[in-house]
Short mmCIF file of C-alpha atoms in Angstrom, two decimals:
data_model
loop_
_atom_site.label_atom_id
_atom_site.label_comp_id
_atom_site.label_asym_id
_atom_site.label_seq_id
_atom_site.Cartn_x
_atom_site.Cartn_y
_atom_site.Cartn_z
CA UNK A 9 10.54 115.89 147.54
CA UNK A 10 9.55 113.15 145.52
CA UNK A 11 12.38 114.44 142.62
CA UNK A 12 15.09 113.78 145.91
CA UNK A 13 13.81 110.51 146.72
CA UNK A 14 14.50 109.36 143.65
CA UNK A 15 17.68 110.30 143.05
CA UNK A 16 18.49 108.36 146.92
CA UNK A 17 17.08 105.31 145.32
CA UNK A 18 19.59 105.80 142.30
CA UNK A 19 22.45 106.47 144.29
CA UNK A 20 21.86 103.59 147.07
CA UNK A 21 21.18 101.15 143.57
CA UNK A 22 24.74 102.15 142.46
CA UNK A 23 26.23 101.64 145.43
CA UNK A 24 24.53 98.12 146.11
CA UNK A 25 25.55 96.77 142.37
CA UNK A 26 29.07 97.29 142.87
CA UNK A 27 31.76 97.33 139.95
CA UNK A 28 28.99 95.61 137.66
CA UNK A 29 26.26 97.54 138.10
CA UNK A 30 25.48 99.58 134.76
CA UNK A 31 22.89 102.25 133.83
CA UNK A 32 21.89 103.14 130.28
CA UNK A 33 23.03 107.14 130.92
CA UNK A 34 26.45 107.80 132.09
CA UNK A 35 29.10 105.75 133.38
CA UNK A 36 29.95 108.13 136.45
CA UNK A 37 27.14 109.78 138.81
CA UNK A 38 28.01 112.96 140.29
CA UNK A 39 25.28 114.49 142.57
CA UNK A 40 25.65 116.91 145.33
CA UNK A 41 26.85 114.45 148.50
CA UNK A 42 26.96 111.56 146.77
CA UNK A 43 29.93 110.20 144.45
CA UNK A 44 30.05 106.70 143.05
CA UNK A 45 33.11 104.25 143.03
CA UNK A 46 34.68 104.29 139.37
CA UNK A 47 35.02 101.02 137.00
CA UNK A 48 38.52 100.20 136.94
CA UNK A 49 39.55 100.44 133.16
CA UNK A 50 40.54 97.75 131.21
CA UNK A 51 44.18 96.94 130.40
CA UNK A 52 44.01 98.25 126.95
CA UNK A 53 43.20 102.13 127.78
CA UNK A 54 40.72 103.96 125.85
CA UNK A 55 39.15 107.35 126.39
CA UNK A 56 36.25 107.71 128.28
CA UNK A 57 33.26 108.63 126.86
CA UNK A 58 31.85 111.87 127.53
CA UNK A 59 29.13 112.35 130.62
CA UNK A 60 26.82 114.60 130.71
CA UNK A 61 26.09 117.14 133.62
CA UNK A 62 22.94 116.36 135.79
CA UNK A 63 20.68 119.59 137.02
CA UNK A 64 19.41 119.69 140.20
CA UNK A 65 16.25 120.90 141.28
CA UNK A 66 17.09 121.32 144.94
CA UNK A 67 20.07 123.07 144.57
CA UNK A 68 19.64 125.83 141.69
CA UNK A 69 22.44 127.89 143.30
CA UNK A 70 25.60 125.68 143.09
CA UNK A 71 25.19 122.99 140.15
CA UNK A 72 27.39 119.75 140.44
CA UNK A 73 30.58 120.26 138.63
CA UNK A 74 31.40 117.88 136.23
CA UNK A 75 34.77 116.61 135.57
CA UNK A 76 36.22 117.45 131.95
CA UNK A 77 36.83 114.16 129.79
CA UNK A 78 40.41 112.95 130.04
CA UNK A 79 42.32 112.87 127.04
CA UNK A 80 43.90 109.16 127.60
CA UNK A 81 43.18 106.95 130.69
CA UNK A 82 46.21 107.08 133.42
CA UNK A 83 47.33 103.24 133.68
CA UNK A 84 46.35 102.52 137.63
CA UNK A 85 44.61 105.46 138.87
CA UNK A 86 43.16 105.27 142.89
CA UNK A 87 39.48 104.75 143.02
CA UNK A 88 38.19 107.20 144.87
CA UNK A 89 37.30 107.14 148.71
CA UNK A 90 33.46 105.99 149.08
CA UNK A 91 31.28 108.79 150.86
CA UNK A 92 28.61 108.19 153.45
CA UNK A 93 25.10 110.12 152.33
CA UNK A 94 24.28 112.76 154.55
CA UNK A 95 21.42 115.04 155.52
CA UNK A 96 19.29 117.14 152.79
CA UNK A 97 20.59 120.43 155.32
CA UNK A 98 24.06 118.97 154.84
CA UNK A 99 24.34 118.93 151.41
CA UNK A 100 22.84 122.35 151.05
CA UNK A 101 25.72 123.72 152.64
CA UNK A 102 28.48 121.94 152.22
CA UNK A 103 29.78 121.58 147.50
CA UNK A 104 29.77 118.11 146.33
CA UNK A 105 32.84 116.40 146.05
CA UNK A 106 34.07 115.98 142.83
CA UNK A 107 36.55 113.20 141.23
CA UNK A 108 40.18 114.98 140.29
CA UNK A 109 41.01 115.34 137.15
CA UNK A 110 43.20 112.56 136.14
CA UNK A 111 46.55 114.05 133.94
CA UNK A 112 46.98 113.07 130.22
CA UNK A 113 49.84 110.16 130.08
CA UNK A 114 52.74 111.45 127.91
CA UNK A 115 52.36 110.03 124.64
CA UNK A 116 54.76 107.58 124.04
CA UNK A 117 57.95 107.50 122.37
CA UNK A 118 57.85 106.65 118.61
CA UNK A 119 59.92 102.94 118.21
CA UNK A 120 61.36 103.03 114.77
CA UNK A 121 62.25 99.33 114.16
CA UNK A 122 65.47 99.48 112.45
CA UNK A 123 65.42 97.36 109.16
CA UNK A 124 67.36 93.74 109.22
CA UNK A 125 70.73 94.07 107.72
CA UNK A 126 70.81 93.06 103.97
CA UNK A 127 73.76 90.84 103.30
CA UNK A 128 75.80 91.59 100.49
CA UNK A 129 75.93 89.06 97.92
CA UNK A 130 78.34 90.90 95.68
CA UNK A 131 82.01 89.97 96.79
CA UNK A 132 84.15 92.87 97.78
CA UNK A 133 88.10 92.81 97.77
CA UNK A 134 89.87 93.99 100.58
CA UNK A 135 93.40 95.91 99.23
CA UNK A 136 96.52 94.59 101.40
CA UNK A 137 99.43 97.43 101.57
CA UNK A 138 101.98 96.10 99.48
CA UNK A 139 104.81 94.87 101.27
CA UNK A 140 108.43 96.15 100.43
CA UNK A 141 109.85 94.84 97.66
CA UNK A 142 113.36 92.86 97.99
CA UNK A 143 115.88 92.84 95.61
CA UNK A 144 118.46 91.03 94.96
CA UNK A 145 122.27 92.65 95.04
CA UNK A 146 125.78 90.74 94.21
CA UNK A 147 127.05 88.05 96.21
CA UNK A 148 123.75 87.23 97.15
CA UNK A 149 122.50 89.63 99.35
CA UNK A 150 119.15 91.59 99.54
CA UNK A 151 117.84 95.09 99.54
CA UNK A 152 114.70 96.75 100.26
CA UNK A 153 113.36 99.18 97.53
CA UNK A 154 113.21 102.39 99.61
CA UNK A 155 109.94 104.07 99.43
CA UNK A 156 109.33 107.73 98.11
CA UNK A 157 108.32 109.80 100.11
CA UNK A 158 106.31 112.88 99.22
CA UNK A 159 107.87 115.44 100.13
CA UNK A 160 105.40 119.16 100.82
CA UNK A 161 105.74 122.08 98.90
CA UNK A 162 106.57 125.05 100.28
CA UNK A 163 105.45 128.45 99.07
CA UNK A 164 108.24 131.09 98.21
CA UNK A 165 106.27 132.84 101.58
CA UNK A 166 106.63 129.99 103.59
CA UNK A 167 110.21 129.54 102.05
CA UNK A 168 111.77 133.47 103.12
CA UNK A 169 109.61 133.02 106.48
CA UNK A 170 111.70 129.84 107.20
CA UNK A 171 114.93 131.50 105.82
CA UNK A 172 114.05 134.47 108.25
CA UNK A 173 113.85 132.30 111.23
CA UNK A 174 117.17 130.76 110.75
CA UNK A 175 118.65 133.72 110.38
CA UNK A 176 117.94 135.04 113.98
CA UNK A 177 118.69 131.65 115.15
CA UNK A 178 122.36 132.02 113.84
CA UNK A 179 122.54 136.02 115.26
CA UNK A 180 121.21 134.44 118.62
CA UNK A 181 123.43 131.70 118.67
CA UNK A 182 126.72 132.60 117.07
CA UNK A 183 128.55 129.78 118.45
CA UNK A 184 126.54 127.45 117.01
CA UNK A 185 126.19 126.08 113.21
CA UNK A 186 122.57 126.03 112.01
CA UNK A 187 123.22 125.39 108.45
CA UNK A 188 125.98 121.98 109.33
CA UNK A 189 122.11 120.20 110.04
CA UNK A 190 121.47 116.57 108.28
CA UNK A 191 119.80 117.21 104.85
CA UNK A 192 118.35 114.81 102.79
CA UNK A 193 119.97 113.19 99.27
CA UNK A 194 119.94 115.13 96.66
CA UNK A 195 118.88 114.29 93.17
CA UNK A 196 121.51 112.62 92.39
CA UNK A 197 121.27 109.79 89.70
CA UNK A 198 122.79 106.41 88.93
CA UNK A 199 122.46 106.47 84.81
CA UNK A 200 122.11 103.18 83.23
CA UNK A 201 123.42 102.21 79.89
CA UNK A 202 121.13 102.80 76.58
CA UNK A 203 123.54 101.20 74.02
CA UNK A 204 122.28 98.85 71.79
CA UNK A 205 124.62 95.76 73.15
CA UNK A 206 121.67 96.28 76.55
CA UNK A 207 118.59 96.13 74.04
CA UNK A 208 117.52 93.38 75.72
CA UNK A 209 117.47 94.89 79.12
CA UNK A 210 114.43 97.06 78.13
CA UNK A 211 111.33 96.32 78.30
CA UNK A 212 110.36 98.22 75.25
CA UNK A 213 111.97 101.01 72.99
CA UNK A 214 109.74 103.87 74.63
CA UNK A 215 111.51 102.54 78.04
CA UNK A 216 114.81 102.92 76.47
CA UNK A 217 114.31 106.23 75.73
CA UNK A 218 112.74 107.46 79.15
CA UNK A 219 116.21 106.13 80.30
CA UNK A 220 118.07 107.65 77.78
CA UNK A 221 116.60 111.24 78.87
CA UNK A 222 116.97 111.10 82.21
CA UNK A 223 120.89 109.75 81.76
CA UNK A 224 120.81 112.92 79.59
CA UNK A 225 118.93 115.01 82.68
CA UNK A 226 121.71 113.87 84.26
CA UNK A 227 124.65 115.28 82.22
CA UNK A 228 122.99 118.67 82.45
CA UNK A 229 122.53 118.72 86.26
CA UNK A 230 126.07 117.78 86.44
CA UNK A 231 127.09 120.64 83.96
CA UNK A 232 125.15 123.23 86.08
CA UNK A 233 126.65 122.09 89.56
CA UNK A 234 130.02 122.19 88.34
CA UNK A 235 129.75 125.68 86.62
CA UNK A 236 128.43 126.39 90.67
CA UNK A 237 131.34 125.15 91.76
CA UNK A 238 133.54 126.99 89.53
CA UNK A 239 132.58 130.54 90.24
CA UNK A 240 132.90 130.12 93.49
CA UNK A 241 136.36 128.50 93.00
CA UNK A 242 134.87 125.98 95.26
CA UNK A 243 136.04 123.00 93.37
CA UNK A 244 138.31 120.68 95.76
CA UNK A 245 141.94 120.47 94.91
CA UNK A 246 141.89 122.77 92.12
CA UNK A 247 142.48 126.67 92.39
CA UNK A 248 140.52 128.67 89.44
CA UNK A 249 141.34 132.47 91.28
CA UNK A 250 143.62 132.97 88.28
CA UNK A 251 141.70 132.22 84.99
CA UNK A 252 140.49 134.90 82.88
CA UNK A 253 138.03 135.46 80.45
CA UNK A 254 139.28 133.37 77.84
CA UNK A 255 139.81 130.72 80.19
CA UNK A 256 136.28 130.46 80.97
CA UNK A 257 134.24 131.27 77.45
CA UNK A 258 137.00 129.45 75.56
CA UNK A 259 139.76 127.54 76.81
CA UNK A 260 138.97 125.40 79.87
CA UNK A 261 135.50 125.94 80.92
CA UNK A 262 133.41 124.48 78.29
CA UNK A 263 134.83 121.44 78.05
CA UNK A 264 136.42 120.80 81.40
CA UNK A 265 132.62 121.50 82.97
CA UNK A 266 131.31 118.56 80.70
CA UNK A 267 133.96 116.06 81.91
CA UNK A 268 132.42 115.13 85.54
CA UNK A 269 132.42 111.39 84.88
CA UNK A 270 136.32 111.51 82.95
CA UNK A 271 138.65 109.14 85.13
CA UNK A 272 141.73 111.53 83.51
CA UNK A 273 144.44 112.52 86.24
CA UNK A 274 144.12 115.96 84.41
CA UNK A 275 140.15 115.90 85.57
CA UNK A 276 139.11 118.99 87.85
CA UNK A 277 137.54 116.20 89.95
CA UNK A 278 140.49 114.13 90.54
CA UNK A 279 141.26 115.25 94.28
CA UNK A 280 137.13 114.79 95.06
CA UNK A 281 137.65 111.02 93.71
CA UNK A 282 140.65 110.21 95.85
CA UNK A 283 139.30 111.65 98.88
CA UNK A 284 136.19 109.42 98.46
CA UNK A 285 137.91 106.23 98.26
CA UNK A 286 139.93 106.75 101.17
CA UNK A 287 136.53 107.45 103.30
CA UNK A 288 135.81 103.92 101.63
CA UNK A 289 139.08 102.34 102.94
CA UNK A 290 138.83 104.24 106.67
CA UNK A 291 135.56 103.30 106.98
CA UNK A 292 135.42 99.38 106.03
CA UNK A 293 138.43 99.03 108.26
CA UNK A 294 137.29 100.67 111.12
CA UNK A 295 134.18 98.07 110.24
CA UNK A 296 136.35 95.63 110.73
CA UNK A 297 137.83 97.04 113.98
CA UNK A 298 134.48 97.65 115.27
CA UNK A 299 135.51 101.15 115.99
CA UNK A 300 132.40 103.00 116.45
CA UNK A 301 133.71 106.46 117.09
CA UNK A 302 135.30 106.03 113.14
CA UNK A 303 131.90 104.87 111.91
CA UNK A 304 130.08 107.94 113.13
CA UNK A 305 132.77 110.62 111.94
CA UNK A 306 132.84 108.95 108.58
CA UNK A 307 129.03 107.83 107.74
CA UNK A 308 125.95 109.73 108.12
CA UNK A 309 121.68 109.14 107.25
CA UNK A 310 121.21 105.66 106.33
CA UNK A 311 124.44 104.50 105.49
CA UNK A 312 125.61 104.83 108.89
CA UNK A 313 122.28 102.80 110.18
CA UNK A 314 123.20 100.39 108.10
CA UNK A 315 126.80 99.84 109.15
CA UNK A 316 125.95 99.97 112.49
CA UNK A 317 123.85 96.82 111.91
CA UNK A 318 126.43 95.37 110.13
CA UNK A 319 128.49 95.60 113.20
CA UNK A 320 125.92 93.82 115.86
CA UNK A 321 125.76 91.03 113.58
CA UNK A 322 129.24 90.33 113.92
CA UNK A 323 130.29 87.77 116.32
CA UNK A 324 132.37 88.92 119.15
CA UNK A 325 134.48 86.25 119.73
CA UNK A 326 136.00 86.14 116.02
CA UNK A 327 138.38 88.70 115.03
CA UNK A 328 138.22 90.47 111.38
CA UNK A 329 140.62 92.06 109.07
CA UNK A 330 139.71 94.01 106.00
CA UNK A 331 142.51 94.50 103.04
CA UNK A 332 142.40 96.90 100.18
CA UNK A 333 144.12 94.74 97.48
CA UNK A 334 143.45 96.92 94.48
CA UNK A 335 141.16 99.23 92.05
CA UNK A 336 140.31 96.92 89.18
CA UNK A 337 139.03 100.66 87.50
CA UNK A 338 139.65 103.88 89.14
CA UNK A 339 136.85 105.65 91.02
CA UNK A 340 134.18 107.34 88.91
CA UNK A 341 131.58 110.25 89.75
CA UNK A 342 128.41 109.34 88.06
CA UNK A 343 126.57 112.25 89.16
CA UNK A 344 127.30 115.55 91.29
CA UNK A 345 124.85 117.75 93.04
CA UNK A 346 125.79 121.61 94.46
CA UNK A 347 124.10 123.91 96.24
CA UNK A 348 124.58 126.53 98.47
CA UNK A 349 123.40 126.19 102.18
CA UNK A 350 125.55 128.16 104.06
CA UNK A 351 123.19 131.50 103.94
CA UNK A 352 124.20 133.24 106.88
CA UNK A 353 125.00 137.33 106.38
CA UNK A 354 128.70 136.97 106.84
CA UNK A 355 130.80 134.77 104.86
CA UNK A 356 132.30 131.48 106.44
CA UNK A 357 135.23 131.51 108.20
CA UNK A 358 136.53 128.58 106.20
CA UNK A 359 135.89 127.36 102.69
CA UNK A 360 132.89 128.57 100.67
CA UNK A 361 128.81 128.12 100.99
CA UNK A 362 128.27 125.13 99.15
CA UNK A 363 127.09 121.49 100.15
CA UNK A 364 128.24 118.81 97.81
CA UNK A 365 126.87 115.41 96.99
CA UNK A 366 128.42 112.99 94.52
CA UNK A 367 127.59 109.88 93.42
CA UNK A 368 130.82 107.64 93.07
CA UNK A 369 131.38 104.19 92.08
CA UNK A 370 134.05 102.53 93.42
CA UNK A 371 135.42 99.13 91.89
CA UNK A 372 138.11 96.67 93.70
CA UNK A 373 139.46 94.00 94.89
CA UNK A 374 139.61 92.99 98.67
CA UNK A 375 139.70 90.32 101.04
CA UNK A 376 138.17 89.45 104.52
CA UNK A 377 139.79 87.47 107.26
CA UNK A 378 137.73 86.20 110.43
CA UNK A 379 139.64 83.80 112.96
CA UNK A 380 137.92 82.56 115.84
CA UNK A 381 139.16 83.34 119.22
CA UNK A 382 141.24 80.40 119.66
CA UNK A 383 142.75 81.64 115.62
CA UNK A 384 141.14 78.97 114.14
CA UNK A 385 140.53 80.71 110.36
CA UNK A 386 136.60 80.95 108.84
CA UNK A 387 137.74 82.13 105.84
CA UNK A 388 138.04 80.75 102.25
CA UNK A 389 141.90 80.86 102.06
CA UNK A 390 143.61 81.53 99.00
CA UNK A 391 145.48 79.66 96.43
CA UNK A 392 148.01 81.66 95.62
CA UNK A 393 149.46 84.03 98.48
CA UNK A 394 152.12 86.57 97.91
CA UNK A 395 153.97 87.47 101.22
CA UNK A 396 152.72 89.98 103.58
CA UNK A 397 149.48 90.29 101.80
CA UNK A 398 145.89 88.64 102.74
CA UNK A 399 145.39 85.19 103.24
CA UNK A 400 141.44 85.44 102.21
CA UNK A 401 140.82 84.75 98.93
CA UNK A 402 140.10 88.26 96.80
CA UNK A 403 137.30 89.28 95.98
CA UNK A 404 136.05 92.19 93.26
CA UNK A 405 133.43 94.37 94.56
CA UNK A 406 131.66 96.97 92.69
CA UNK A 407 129.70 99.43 94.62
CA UNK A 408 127.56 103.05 94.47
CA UNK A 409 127.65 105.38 97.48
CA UNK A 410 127.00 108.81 97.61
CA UNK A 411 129.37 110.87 99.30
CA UNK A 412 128.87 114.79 100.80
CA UNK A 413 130.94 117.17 102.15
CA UNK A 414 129.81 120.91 104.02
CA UNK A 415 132.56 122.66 102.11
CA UNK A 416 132.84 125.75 105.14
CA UNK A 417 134.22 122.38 106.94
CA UNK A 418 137.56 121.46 106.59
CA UNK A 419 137.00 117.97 107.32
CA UNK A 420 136.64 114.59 105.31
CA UNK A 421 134.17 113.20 103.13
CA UNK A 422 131.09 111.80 104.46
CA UNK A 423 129.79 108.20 103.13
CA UNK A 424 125.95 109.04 103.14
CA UNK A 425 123.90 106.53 101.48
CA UNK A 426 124.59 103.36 99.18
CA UNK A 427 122.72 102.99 96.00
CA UNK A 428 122.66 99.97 93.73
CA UNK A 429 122.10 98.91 89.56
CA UNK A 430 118.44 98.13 88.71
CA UNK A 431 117.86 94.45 88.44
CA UNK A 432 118.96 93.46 84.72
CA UNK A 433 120.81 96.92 83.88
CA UNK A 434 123.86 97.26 83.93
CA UNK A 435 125.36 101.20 84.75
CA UNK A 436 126.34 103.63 82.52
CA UNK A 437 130.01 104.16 82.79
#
């Protein structure tokens, strides 16, 4: 009895102290009917410290339980309701209330504070892409350098899997010519002179030489695609069905295969150069005309991109007039590419399998007239006019083209793309 009354003083002590109230034991009293109001923790939360569970005489059946020690305060928990005391008969029925269990906070997240940026105090050079370079070509004009481009290699696979494919396409569609497609330019080469007289256009003697090998590379390519040519009696304007062994070991082959850039009326090539220049003349007249159904039968890739801008840039309202005066030297072929493309089962219907590029310079003299609407004249007149001929003063012009011709087409050469010297060489003709 007197144990009980004890522990009523305790409990009505707590309860008259309030929040400040503070015993030497435990921070929390738990005894059967009785719970006391919790301290509110402090902002910085730390972990309780651990209480110890009081015995009770009176009630050696049911001890008080005693709440486990949290692992980390909860930031705001509820205090918890107060209780009114009640009877000693009470509170030997009825468990004492106990304070839940507050949950552990989540531990939280790690902050990694990302280090301040270091400036560099090392400078660092930004590379521009290079611009395209300009040239200059005659009478002033410029050119851009055209890039190379890199062009995949295909495995031999990859190579008779593509062949295979174009095959069917032709069986499929026999109606249709796969193999007249746009191709690129073939190797062809302008060759530049190596004589002593063009020292001077060298940069050293070991340049001199590259250029002297590759004029050389040249002259063998050129052998090879006219020997191509020749077996297939594919050469234009000349008709080899009837030459014999003699002829071709001996005779007319050897030396008639080396002659590609010979200007000789005699030359196999002599039909392929007069063809060529009149695709020059049809095509810078129909220039002229602004014709542009001409322009696209007669020039093809770049070429024909290029004289299609030619052609906006002329003013409407002036009329022009191209002459042909003159070849100051006849046509050449500096270089001469064959191949054959047509690879269908069957042979063509016309002609022979090849494709042939050449590259042909072309040297004359012409003339330009432009009068304005009203016939007003723009152009430099002569000084001395013959009658019936130009009255634009004449002009040489020197240029490099490269023609092509499908030869299973029976149809003109085609002006393809335009090449020029490399600044301070002069051309090896």
């Amino acid at each position: 009895m007197a144990a009980l009354l004890s522990r009523r003083c305790l409990g009505t002590l707590g309860l008259q102290q309030g929040p400040g109230f503070a015993l030497a034991g435990p921070s929390r009293l738990a005894v059967r009917g009785y719970a006391a109001t919790k301290q509110k923790p402090p902002a910085a939360a730390k972990a309780a410290p651990k209480t110890k569970p009081t015995s009770s005489a009176a009630t050696p059946k049911k001890p008080a339980s005693v709440p486990p020690t949290p692992k980390a305060a909860p930031p705001a928990p509820k205090a918890a309701p107060k209780t009114k005391p009640t009877s000693s008969a009470a509170t030997s029925k009825k468990p004492a209330l106990v304070t839940p269990t507050p949950k552990a906070a989540p531990p939280a997240p790690k902050v990694v504070a990302k280090k301040p940026a270091v400036k560099s105090t090392s400078t660092q050079t930004v590379t521009k892409p290079e611009r395209p370079k300009l040239l200059k070509a005659g009478g002033g004009l410029m050119y851009r350098v055209p890039e190379k481009k890199e062009i995949k290699e295909l495995s031999e696979e990859e190579q008779l899997a593509q062949l295979e494919r174009a095959m069917s396409m032709s069986d499929l569609y026999p109606t249709r010519d796969i193999w007249g497609q746009a191709m690129e330019t073939l190797d062809v080469i302008l060759p530049h002179s190596t004589s002593f007289s063009h020292r001077s256009n060298y940069s050293s003697w070991r340049e001199m030489y590259q250029q002297f090998k590759e004029n050389r590379y040249n002259d063998l390519k050129n052998y090879t695609s006219m020997l191509t040519l020749a077996r297939d009696n594919a050469i234009p304007g000349v008709d080899l069905s009837g030459h014999r062994w003699w002829h071709k070991l001996i005779t007319q082959w050897p030396w008639r295969l080396a002659s590609t850039t010979s200007v000789s009326e005699s030359s196999w090539l002599t039909s392929l150069r007069k063809s060529t220049l009149d695709t020059y003349r049809q095509l810078n007249t129909a220039l002229a005309k602004g014709d542009d159904h001409t322009i696209k039968e007669l020039a093809s890739g770049t070429y024909q991109d290029q004289i299609l801008r030619l052609k906006k840039k002329q003013n409407r309202d002036c009329k022009y007039i191209w002459h042909f005066h003159k070849e100051v030297t006849p046509a050449r072929v500096l270089s001469i590419r064959a191949m054959p493309a047509y690879l269908a089962a069957e042979q063509p219907k016309f002609g022979n399998r090849n494709v042939v590029q050449a590259l042909v310079r072309i040297d004359t003299e012409q003339s330009l007239e432009i009068y304005t609407h009203s016939g007003v004249p723009l152009h430099t007149r002569a000084e001395k006019r013959v009658k019936g001929s130009s009255s634009a003063e004449p002009a040489r012009v020197t240029e490099y083209f490269v023609f092509e011709k499908k030869m299973w087409y029976d149809g003109p050469w085609i002006m393809k793309e335009q090449m020029w010297e490399a600044p301070g060489r002069k051309a090896a003709v």
